[in-house]
Amino acid sequence: LALAVLGIVLFLCLTRLITAAGAMIWPERDWMETLAWIDPVAALASVIEQAPDSLNQWPPALVFIVMMFALGVLLNIVGIVMLRVWNPGREVIQQRETKEDAEVDELARAQAHAAPGQAREVWNNPVLWREICTRAYGRRAFLIKIVYGIVIGLIIYSAMTGFGNQRVAFQAAYGLLPVAFLSFLLISAQAVTSVTTERDLGALDLLLVTDLSPREFIFGKLCGIAWNVKEFILPPLILACVYAGMGWLASAPEGSPEQAVGMNIESLVAVFLSISLLLAFVLIFGVFIALRVAHSRGAILQTLGTVFFLTIGTCICIYLIVINGGTFEYQFLSFALFLIAGIGGLLWVLSGELPSQALTLASIVLPLAVFYVVTNVLVGKPGSMESAPPLIPLAVIVISFGLTIFAMLVPLLSEFDVALGRTRAAE
């Protein structure tokens, strides 16, 4: 899942790099048209904002469809041909056991139970010890982190150098939003699969014969996941500090440049707290859904779908309003359908099987809160380029997502035994 998300983002970055390198080598060619052949965002822009001279040309969006179809066919052919090479057969050929083989097996069995080497001391919380002190997720986690580092490096480089020395509106968003959204998706995927993988392997059944308390399991998992995904947590927070130091997080009023430092510090505090709370939300949300949904595929789908809706889905809804000249009445139907679908989906995900008043309220508040915060930042102070005060959006984020976090933690700690099919006497 993580490699699939990173592969998509890496593909988008590579398309920009290819066209940028081509423009340096062959400046006479129109590389924006070439970019629309291989980049979905540029292809969509060529349809929405058509140039006058493009009416007599072959539409770049159709070329994009043909090239992506050809790329999909090529990838499938390579995957089919190389299937046996990448995933060889594991059929076991049984042979008749001889007397020598029996003696070797008996010796190997004795050595297996000898427990050679120094035994490691397990902490009081074995779940937290397993998450931090062992390779619980294999070696693929290192590959994911390497690819993630490459991707965010390309994103930050493009955001920092893509506009040259020219200052544009919302310049910090071009780097901070993609990095933050990517971290949200990867952390939520890590959180949900940390529980579903153990359920699929039958490891959760071992809890039935232990005296592990709900608090030890939940907080052991949460702290362990946070330690394993620290490489995903730190980049958006560090990037926010860098943008604040460059003065890109807030715009001072005209004629008062001396206020820029104070406004950027104030915005940094709000952005830092908001991102930290959202990171905690996606982490707890993944564990919450994984313990409530019995099927791993359904848990993963609900988790990633919800995070995608609250982040990228909200931006797409607002973008539909922006491309129509900012006229809200033209997109009122789309906006209403967006909210209805979002609230209905969150009601089904958060409180579908075990409804509660707190989770129902959170399902209604979250889409409205995210939409309000994004529009508040976009509008700023009407009639000027000055940024709006960040206190009210911060309060909305803290109240709405803080309520949701507590509404998820209470059933996680109280319904832990029921979810695992274990009963215990009243304590």
Short mmCIF file of N, CA and C in Angstrom, two decimals, residues 34-161:
data_model
loop_
_atom_site.label_atom_id
_atom_site.label_comp_id
_atom_site.label_asym_id
_atom_site.label_seq_id
_atom_site.Cartn_x
_atom_site.Cartn_y
_atom_site.Cartn_z
N THR A 34 3.89 18.64 -24.00
CA THR A 34 4.44 17.31 -23.75
C THR A 34 4.12 16.85 -22.33
N LEU A 35 4.17 17.77 -21.38
CA LEU A 35 3.83 17.41 -20.01
C LEU A 35 2.38 16.92 -19.90
N ALA A 36 1.49 17.53 -20.67
CA ALA A 36 0.08 17.10 -20.65
C ALA A 36 -0.11 15.71 -21.23
N TRP A 37 0.87 15.21 -21.98
CA TRP A 37 0.78 13.85 -22.52
C TRP A 37 1.02 12.78 -21.46
N ILE A 38 1.78 13.12 -20.42
CA ILE A 38 2.18 12.10 -19.44
C ILE A 38 1.77 12.44 -18.02
N ASP A 39 1.31 13.65 -17.76
CA ASP A 39 0.95 14.07 -16.41
C ASP A 39 -0.56 14.26 -16.31
N PRO A 40 -1.24 13.59 -15.38
CA PRO A 40 -2.70 13.71 -15.30
C PRO A 40 -3.17 15.11 -14.91
N VAL A 41 -2.42 15.79 -14.03
CA VAL A 41 -2.81 17.14 -13.62
C VAL A 41 -2.70 18.10 -14.79
N ALA A 42 -1.61 18.03 -15.53
CA ALA A 42 -1.45 18.90 -16.70
C ALA A 42 -2.48 18.56 -17.78
N ALA A 43 -2.82 17.27 -17.95
CA ALA A 43 -3.84 16.90 -18.93
C ALA A 43 -5.20 17.48 -18.55
N LEU A 44 -5.53 17.45 -17.25
CA LEU A 44 -6.79 18.04 -16.81
C LEU A 44 -6.79 19.55 -17.00
N ALA A 45 -5.65 20.19 -16.72
CA ALA A 45 -5.55 21.64 -16.91
C ALA A 45 -5.70 22.03 -18.38
N SER A 46 -5.21 21.17 -19.29
CA SER A 46 -5.34 21.48 -20.72
C SER A 46 -6.80 21.43 -21.18
N VAL A 47 -7.62 20.69 -20.46
CA VAL A 47 -9.05 20.64 -20.80
C VAL A 47 -9.80 21.82 -20.19
N ILE A 48 -9.46 22.15 -18.93
CA ILE A 48 -10.17 23.22 -18.23
C ILE A 48 -9.79 24.59 -18.78
N GLU A 49 -8.51 24.81 -18.99
CA GLU A 49 -8.02 26.11 -19.46
C GLU A 49 -7.34 25.91 -20.81
N GLN A 50 -8.13 25.94 -21.86
CA GLN A 50 -7.61 25.73 -23.21
C GLN A 50 -7.06 27.03 -23.78
N ALA A 51 -5.90 26.93 -24.40
CA ALA A 51 -5.31 28.08 -25.09
C ALA A 51 -6.03 28.31 -26.42
N PRO A 52 -6.06 29.57 -26.90
CA PRO A 52 -6.76 29.84 -28.18
C PRO A 52 -6.21 29.06 -29.36
N ASP A 53 -4.88 28.84 -29.39
CA ASP A 53 -4.29 28.14 -30.53
C ASP A 53 -4.39 26.62 -30.41
N SER A 54 -4.97 26.13 -29.30
CA SER A 54 -5.07 24.68 -29.11
C SER A 54 -6.32 24.09 -29.76
N LEU A 55 -7.20 24.92 -30.29
CA LEU A 55 -8.43 24.41 -30.87
C LEU A 55 -8.17 23.67 -32.17
N ASN A 56 -7.11 24.02 -32.86
CA ASN A 56 -6.78 23.38 -34.13
C ASN A 56 -5.76 22.25 -33.97
N GLN A 57 -5.44 21.88 -32.72
CA GLN A 57 -4.45 20.84 -32.48
C GLN A 57 -5.12 19.60 -31.91
N TRP A 58 -4.37 18.52 -31.94
CA TRP A 58 -4.86 17.28 -31.34
C TRP A 58 -4.90 17.46 -29.82
N PRO A 59 -6.01 17.18 -29.16
CA PRO A 59 -6.12 17.44 -27.72
C PRO A 59 -5.08 16.66 -26.93
N PRO A 60 -4.30 17.32 -26.08
CA PRO A 60 -3.29 16.59 -25.29
C PRO A 60 -3.92 15.55 -24.35
N ALA A 61 -5.15 15.79 -23.90
CA ALA A 61 -5.78 14.84 -22.98
C ALA A 61 -6.01 13.49 -23.65
N LEU A 62 -6.33 13.48 -24.95
CA LEU A 62 -6.50 12.21 -25.65
C LEU A 62 -5.17 11.49 -25.80
N VAL A 63 -4.10 12.25 -26.05
CA VAL A 63 -2.78 11.64 -26.11
C VAL A 63 -2.41 11.03 -24.75
N PHE A 64 -2.78 11.72 -23.67
CA PHE A 64 -2.52 11.20 -22.33
C PHE A 64 -3.24 9.87 -22.11
N ILE A 65 -4.50 9.78 -22.56
CA ILE A 65 -5.26 8.53 -22.40
C ILE A 65 -4.58 7.39 -23.15
N VAL A 66 -4.16 7.66 -24.39
CA VAL A 66 -3.51 6.62 -25.19
C VAL A 66 -2.20 6.17 -24.55
N MET A 67 -1.40 7.13 -24.07
CA MET A 67 -0.10 6.78 -23.50
C MET A 67 -0.26 6.03 -22.18
N MET A 68 -1.22 6.43 -21.35
CA MET A 68 -1.42 5.71 -20.09
C MET A 68 -1.98 4.30 -20.33
N PHE A 69 -2.82 4.16 -21.34
CA PHE A 69 -3.31 2.83 -21.68
C PHE A 69 -2.17 1.94 -22.15
N ALA A 70 -1.29 2.50 -22.98
CA ALA A 70 -0.14 1.72 -23.45
C ALA A 70 0.79 1.37 -22.30
N LEU A 71 1.00 2.32 -21.37
CA LEU A 71 1.85 2.05 -20.22
C LEU A 71 1.24 0.96 -19.34
N GLY A 72 -0.08 0.99 -19.14
CA GLY A 72 -0.74 -0.05 -18.35
C GLY A 72 -0.62 -1.42 -18.98
N VAL A 73 -0.79 -1.50 -20.29
CA VAL A 73 -0.63 -2.79 -20.99
C VAL A 73 0.80 -3.30 -20.87
N LEU A 74 1.77 -2.39 -21.02
CA LEU A 74 3.18 -2.79 -20.92
C LEU A 74 3.51 -3.32 -19.52
N LEU A 75 3.02 -2.64 -18.49
CA LEU A 75 3.29 -3.08 -17.12
C LEU A 75 2.66 -4.45 -16.85
N ASN A 76 1.46 -4.66 -17.35
CA ASN A 76 0.82 -5.96 -17.16
C ASN A 76 1.56 -7.07 -17.88
N ILE A 77 2.04 -6.81 -19.11
CA ILE A 77 2.78 -7.82 -19.86
C ILE A 77 4.08 -8.18 -19.14
N VAL A 78 4.79 -7.14 -18.66
CA VAL A 78 6.04 -7.40 -17.93
C VAL A 78 5.76 -8.18 -16.66
N GLY A 79 4.67 -7.83 -15.96
CA GLY A 79 4.34 -8.55 -14.74
C GLY A 79 3.99 -10.00 -14.97
N ILE A 80 3.27 -10.27 -16.05
CA ILE A 80 2.90 -11.66 -16.36
C ILE A 80 4.11 -12.48 -16.77
N VAL A 81 4.97 -11.87 -17.61
CA VAL A 81 6.14 -12.61 -18.09
C VAL A 81 7.13 -12.89 -16.95
N MET A 82 7.31 -11.92 -16.06
CA MET A 82 8.30 -12.04 -15.00
C MET A 82 7.73 -12.60 -13.70
N LEU A 83 6.50 -13.09 -13.74
CA LEU A 83 5.86 -13.56 -12.51
C LEU A 83 6.65 -14.69 -11.87
N ARG A 84 7.06 -15.68 -12.65
CA ARG A 84 7.77 -16.83 -12.11
C ARG A 84 9.18 -16.48 -11.65
N VAL A 85 9.74 -15.41 -12.21
CA VAL A 85 11.07 -14.99 -11.78
C VAL A 85 11.00 -14.26 -10.45
N TRP A 86 10.01 -13.36 -10.32
CA TRP A 86 9.89 -12.59 -9.08
C TRP A 86 9.28 -13.41 -7.95
N ASN A 87 8.39 -14.34 -8.27
CA ASN A 87 7.70 -15.12 -7.25
C ASN A 87 7.78 -16.59 -7.64
N PRO A 88 8.93 -17.23 -7.42
CA PRO A 88 9.08 -18.63 -7.86
C PRO A 88 8.18 -19.56 -7.05
N GLY A 89 7.93 -20.70 -7.63
CA GLY A 89 7.09 -21.69 -6.97
C GLY A 89 7.73 -22.21 -5.69
N ARG A 90 6.87 -22.52 -4.72
CA ARG A 90 7.36 -22.99 -3.43
C ARG A 90 6.84 -24.39 -3.13
N GLU A 91 6.63 -25.18 -4.17
CA GLU A 91 6.16 -26.54 -3.95
C GLU A 91 7.25 -27.37 -3.28
N VAL A 92 6.86 -28.09 -2.26
CA VAL A 92 7.81 -28.93 -1.51
C VAL A 92 7.78 -30.33 -2.09
N ILE A 93 8.93 -30.82 -2.49
CA ILE A 93 9.06 -32.18 -3.02
C ILE A 93 9.45 -33.10 -1.88
N GLN A 94 8.54 -33.95 -1.48
CA GLN A 94 8.78 -34.85 -0.36
C GLN A 94 9.56 -36.08 -0.83
N GLN A 95 10.56 -36.41 -0.09
CA GLN A 95 11.37 -37.58 -0.37
C GLN A 95 11.33 -38.53 0.83
N ARG A 96 11.63 -39.79 0.56
CA ARG A 96 11.61 -40.78 1.63
C ARG A 96 12.76 -40.50 2.60
N GLU A 97 12.40 -40.48 3.88
CA GLU A 97 13.37 -40.16 4.92
C GLU A 97 14.22 -41.39 5.25
N THR A 98 15.51 -41.19 5.29
CA THR A 98 16.44 -42.27 5.64
C THR A 98 16.79 -42.19 7.13
N LYS A 99 17.57 -43.17 7.59
CA LYS A 99 17.97 -43.22 8.98
C LYS A 99 18.89 -42.04 9.31
N GLU A 100 19.78 -41.71 8.38
CA GLU A 100 20.68 -40.58 8.61
C GLU A 100 19.89 -39.27 8.70
N ASP A 101 18.86 -39.14 7.85
CA ASP A 101 18.05 -37.92 7.89
C ASP A 101 17.32 -37.80 9.22
N ALA A 102 16.84 -38.92 9.76
CA ALA A 102 16.14 -38.90 11.05
C ALA A 102 17.06 -38.45 12.16
N GLU A 103 18.33 -38.93 12.15
CA GLU A 103 19.27 -38.51 13.17
C GLU A 103 19.59 -37.02 13.05
N VAL A 104 19.72 -36.54 11.82
CA VAL A 104 19.99 -35.11 11.62
C VAL A 104 18.81 -34.27 12.09
N ASP A 105 17.60 -34.73 11.81
CA ASP A 105 16.42 -33.98 12.24
C ASP A 105 16.32 -33.93 13.76
N GLU A 106 16.65 -35.04 14.41
CA GLU A 106 16.58 -35.06 15.86
C GLU A 106 17.62 -34.11 16.47
N LEU A 107 18.81 -34.08 15.88
CA LEU A 107 19.84 -33.16 16.35
C LEU A 107 19.44 -31.70 16.12
N ALA A 108 18.86 -31.42 14.94
CA ALA A 108 18.42 -30.06 14.64
C ALA A 108 17.30 -29.63 15.57
N ARG A 109 16.41 -30.60 15.93
CA ARG A 109 15.31 -30.28 16.83
C ARG A 109 15.84 -29.96 18.22
N ALA A 110 16.85 -30.68 18.65
CA ALA A 110 17.44 -30.40 19.96
C ALA A 110 18.13 -29.05 19.98
N GLN A 111 18.81 -28.72 18.89
CA GLN A 111 19.48 -27.42 18.83
C GLN A 111 18.48 -26.27 18.75
N ALA A 112 17.35 -26.50 18.12
CA ALA A 112 16.35 -25.45 18.00
C ALA A 112 15.80 -25.06 19.35
N HIS A 113 15.70 -26.02 20.28
CA HIS A 113 15.16 -25.73 21.61
C HIS A 113 16.25 -25.35 22.60
N ALA A 114 17.50 -25.29 22.13
CA ALA A 114 18.59 -24.95 23.04
C ALA A 114 18.66 -23.46 23.33
N ALA A 115 18.01 -22.61 22.46
CA ALA A 115 18.00 -21.15 22.63
C ALA A 115 19.41 -20.61 22.79
N PRO A 116 20.25 -20.75 21.77
CA PRO A 116 21.63 -20.27 21.90
C PRO A 116 21.66 -18.75 21.90
N GLY A 117 22.75 -18.19 22.39
CA GLY A 117 22.91 -16.75 22.40
C GLY A 117 22.33 -16.13 23.65
N GLN A 118 22.52 -14.83 23.75
CA GLN A 118 22.05 -14.09 24.91
C GLN A 118 20.57 -13.75 24.76
N ALA A 119 19.80 -14.07 25.75
CA ALA A 119 18.36 -13.79 25.71
C ALA A 119 18.13 -12.31 25.97
N ARG A 120 17.22 -11.71 25.19
CA ARG A 120 16.91 -10.30 25.36
C ARG A 120 15.84 -10.11 26.42
N GLU A 121 15.96 -9.06 27.18
CA GLU A 121 15.00 -8.78 28.24
C GLU A 121 13.81 -8.03 27.67
N VAL A 122 12.63 -8.56 27.90
CA VAL A 122 11.40 -7.95 27.41
C VAL A 122 10.91 -6.93 28.42
N TRP A 123 10.38 -5.80 27.93
CA TRP A 123 9.90 -4.75 28.80
C TRP A 123 8.60 -5.18 29.49
N ASN A 124 8.15 -4.34 30.40
CA ASN A 124 6.89 -4.62 31.08
C ASN A 124 5.71 -4.62 30.11
N ASN A 125 5.82 -3.82 29.05
CA ASN A 125 4.80 -3.82 28.01
C ASN A 125 5.36 -4.57 26.81
N PRO A 126 5.01 -5.84 26.63
CA PRO A 126 5.60 -6.63 25.53
C PRO A 126 5.20 -6.13 24.16
N VAL A 127 4.01 -5.51 24.03
CA VAL A 127 3.58 -4.99 22.73
C VAL A 127 4.48 -3.85 22.29
N LEU A 128 4.76 -2.92 23.22
CA LEU A 128 5.64 -1.80 22.90
C LEU A 128 7.06 -2.30 22.62
N TRP A 129 7.53 -3.29 23.37
CA TRP A 129 8.88 -3.84 23.14
C TRP A 129 8.97 -4.46 21.75
N ARG A 130 7.94 -5.19 21.35
CA ARG A 130 7.96 -5.82 20.03
C ARG A 130 7.97 -4.78 18.93
N GLU A 131 7.21 -3.70 19.10
CA GLU A 131 7.13 -2.69 18.05
C GLU A 131 8.45 -1.93 17.88
N ILE A 132 9.17 -1.72 18.98
CA ILE A 132 10.36 -0.87 18.94
C ILE A 132 11.65 -1.68 18.79
N CYS A 133 11.76 -2.77 19.53
CA CYS A 133 13.04 -3.49 19.62
C CYS A 133 13.17 -4.65 18.64
N THR A 134 12.16 -4.94 17.85
CA THR A 134 12.24 -6.02 16.87
C THR A 134 11.87 -5.49 15.50
N ARG A 135 12.21 -6.26 14.50
CA ARG A 135 11.81 -5.91 13.14
C ARG A 135 10.43 -6.50 12.87
N ALA A 136 9.45 -5.90 13.53
CA ALA A 136 8.10 -6.45 13.46
C ALA A 136 7.50 -6.35 12.07
N TYR A 137 7.98 -5.40 11.27
CA TYR A 137 7.40 -5.18 9.94
C TYR A 137 8.35 -5.54 8.82
N GLY A 138 9.39 -6.29 9.14
CA GLY A 138 10.29 -6.76 8.10
C GLY A 138 11.21 -5.66 7.57
N ARG A 139 11.85 -5.97 6.47
CA ARG A 139 12.80 -5.04 5.87
C ARG A 139 12.16 -4.11 4.84
N ARG A 140 10.92 -4.36 4.48
CA ARG A 140 10.29 -3.49 3.49
C ARG A 140 10.07 -2.08 4.03
N ALA A 141 9.98 -1.96 5.36
CA ALA A 141 9.79 -0.64 5.94
C ALA A 141 10.95 0.29 5.60
N PHE A 142 12.18 -0.26 5.55
CA PHE A 142 13.32 0.57 5.18
C PHE A 142 13.22 1.02 3.72
N LEU A 143 12.76 0.13 2.84
CA LEU A 143 12.59 0.50 1.43
C LEU A 143 11.55 1.60 1.29
N ILE A 144 10.46 1.49 2.03
CA ILE A 144 9.41 2.51 1.97
C ILE A 144 9.95 3.86 2.43
N LYS A 145 10.74 3.86 3.49
CA LYS A 145 11.27 5.12 4.00
C LYS A 145 12.28 5.73 3.03
N ILE A 146 13.05 4.90 2.34
CA ILE A 146 13.99 5.43 1.34
C ILE A 146 13.24 6.07 0.18
N VAL A 147 12.21 5.39 -0.31
CA VAL A 147 11.42 5.95 -1.41
C VAL A 147 10.70 7.21 -0.96
N TYR A 148 10.21 7.22 0.26
CA TYR A 148 9.53 8.40 0.81
C TYR A 148 10.50 9.59 0.86
N GLY A 149 11.74 9.34 1.29
CA GLY A 149 12.71 10.41 1.32
C GLY A 149 12.99 10.98 -0.07
N ILE A 150 13.08 10.09 -1.07
CA ILE A 150 13.30 10.57 -2.44
C ILE A 150 12.12 11.41 -2.92
N VAL A 151 10.91 10.94 -2.63
CA VAL A 151 9.71 11.63 -3.11
C VAL A 151 9.59 13.01 -2.47
N ILE A 152 9.73 13.11 -1.16
CA ILE A 152 9.57 14.42 -0.53
C ILE A 152 10.73 15.34 -0.90
N GLY A 153 11.90 14.76 -1.19
CA GLY A 153 12.99 15.59 -1.68
C GLY A 153 12.65 16.24 -3.01
N LEU A 154 12.05 15.46 -3.91
CA LEU A 154 11.63 16.01 -5.20
C LEU A 154 10.52 17.04 -5.03
N ILE A 155 9.57 16.77 -4.13
CA ILE A 155 8.47 17.71 -3.91
C ILE A 155 9.00 19.04 -3.36
N ILE A 156 9.86 18.96 -2.36
CA ILE A 156 10.38 20.19 -1.75
C ILE A 156 11.25 20.96 -2.73
N TYR A 157 12.06 20.23 -3.50
CA TYR A 157 12.89 20.91 -4.50
C TYR A 157 12.03 21.63 -5.53
N SER A 158 10.97 20.98 -5.99
CA SER A 158 10.08 21.61 -6.96
C SER A 158 9.37 22.81 -6.36
N ALA A 159 8.94 22.71 -5.09
CA ALA A 159 8.22 23.81 -4.46
C ALA A 159 9.14 25.00 -4.20
N MET A 160 10.39 24.72 -3.89
CA MET A 160 11.32 25.81 -3.57
C MET A 160 11.84 26.52 -4.82
N THR A 161 12.04 25.78 -5.90
CA THR A 161 12.68 26.35 -7.09
C THR A 161 11.72 26.51 -8.26
#
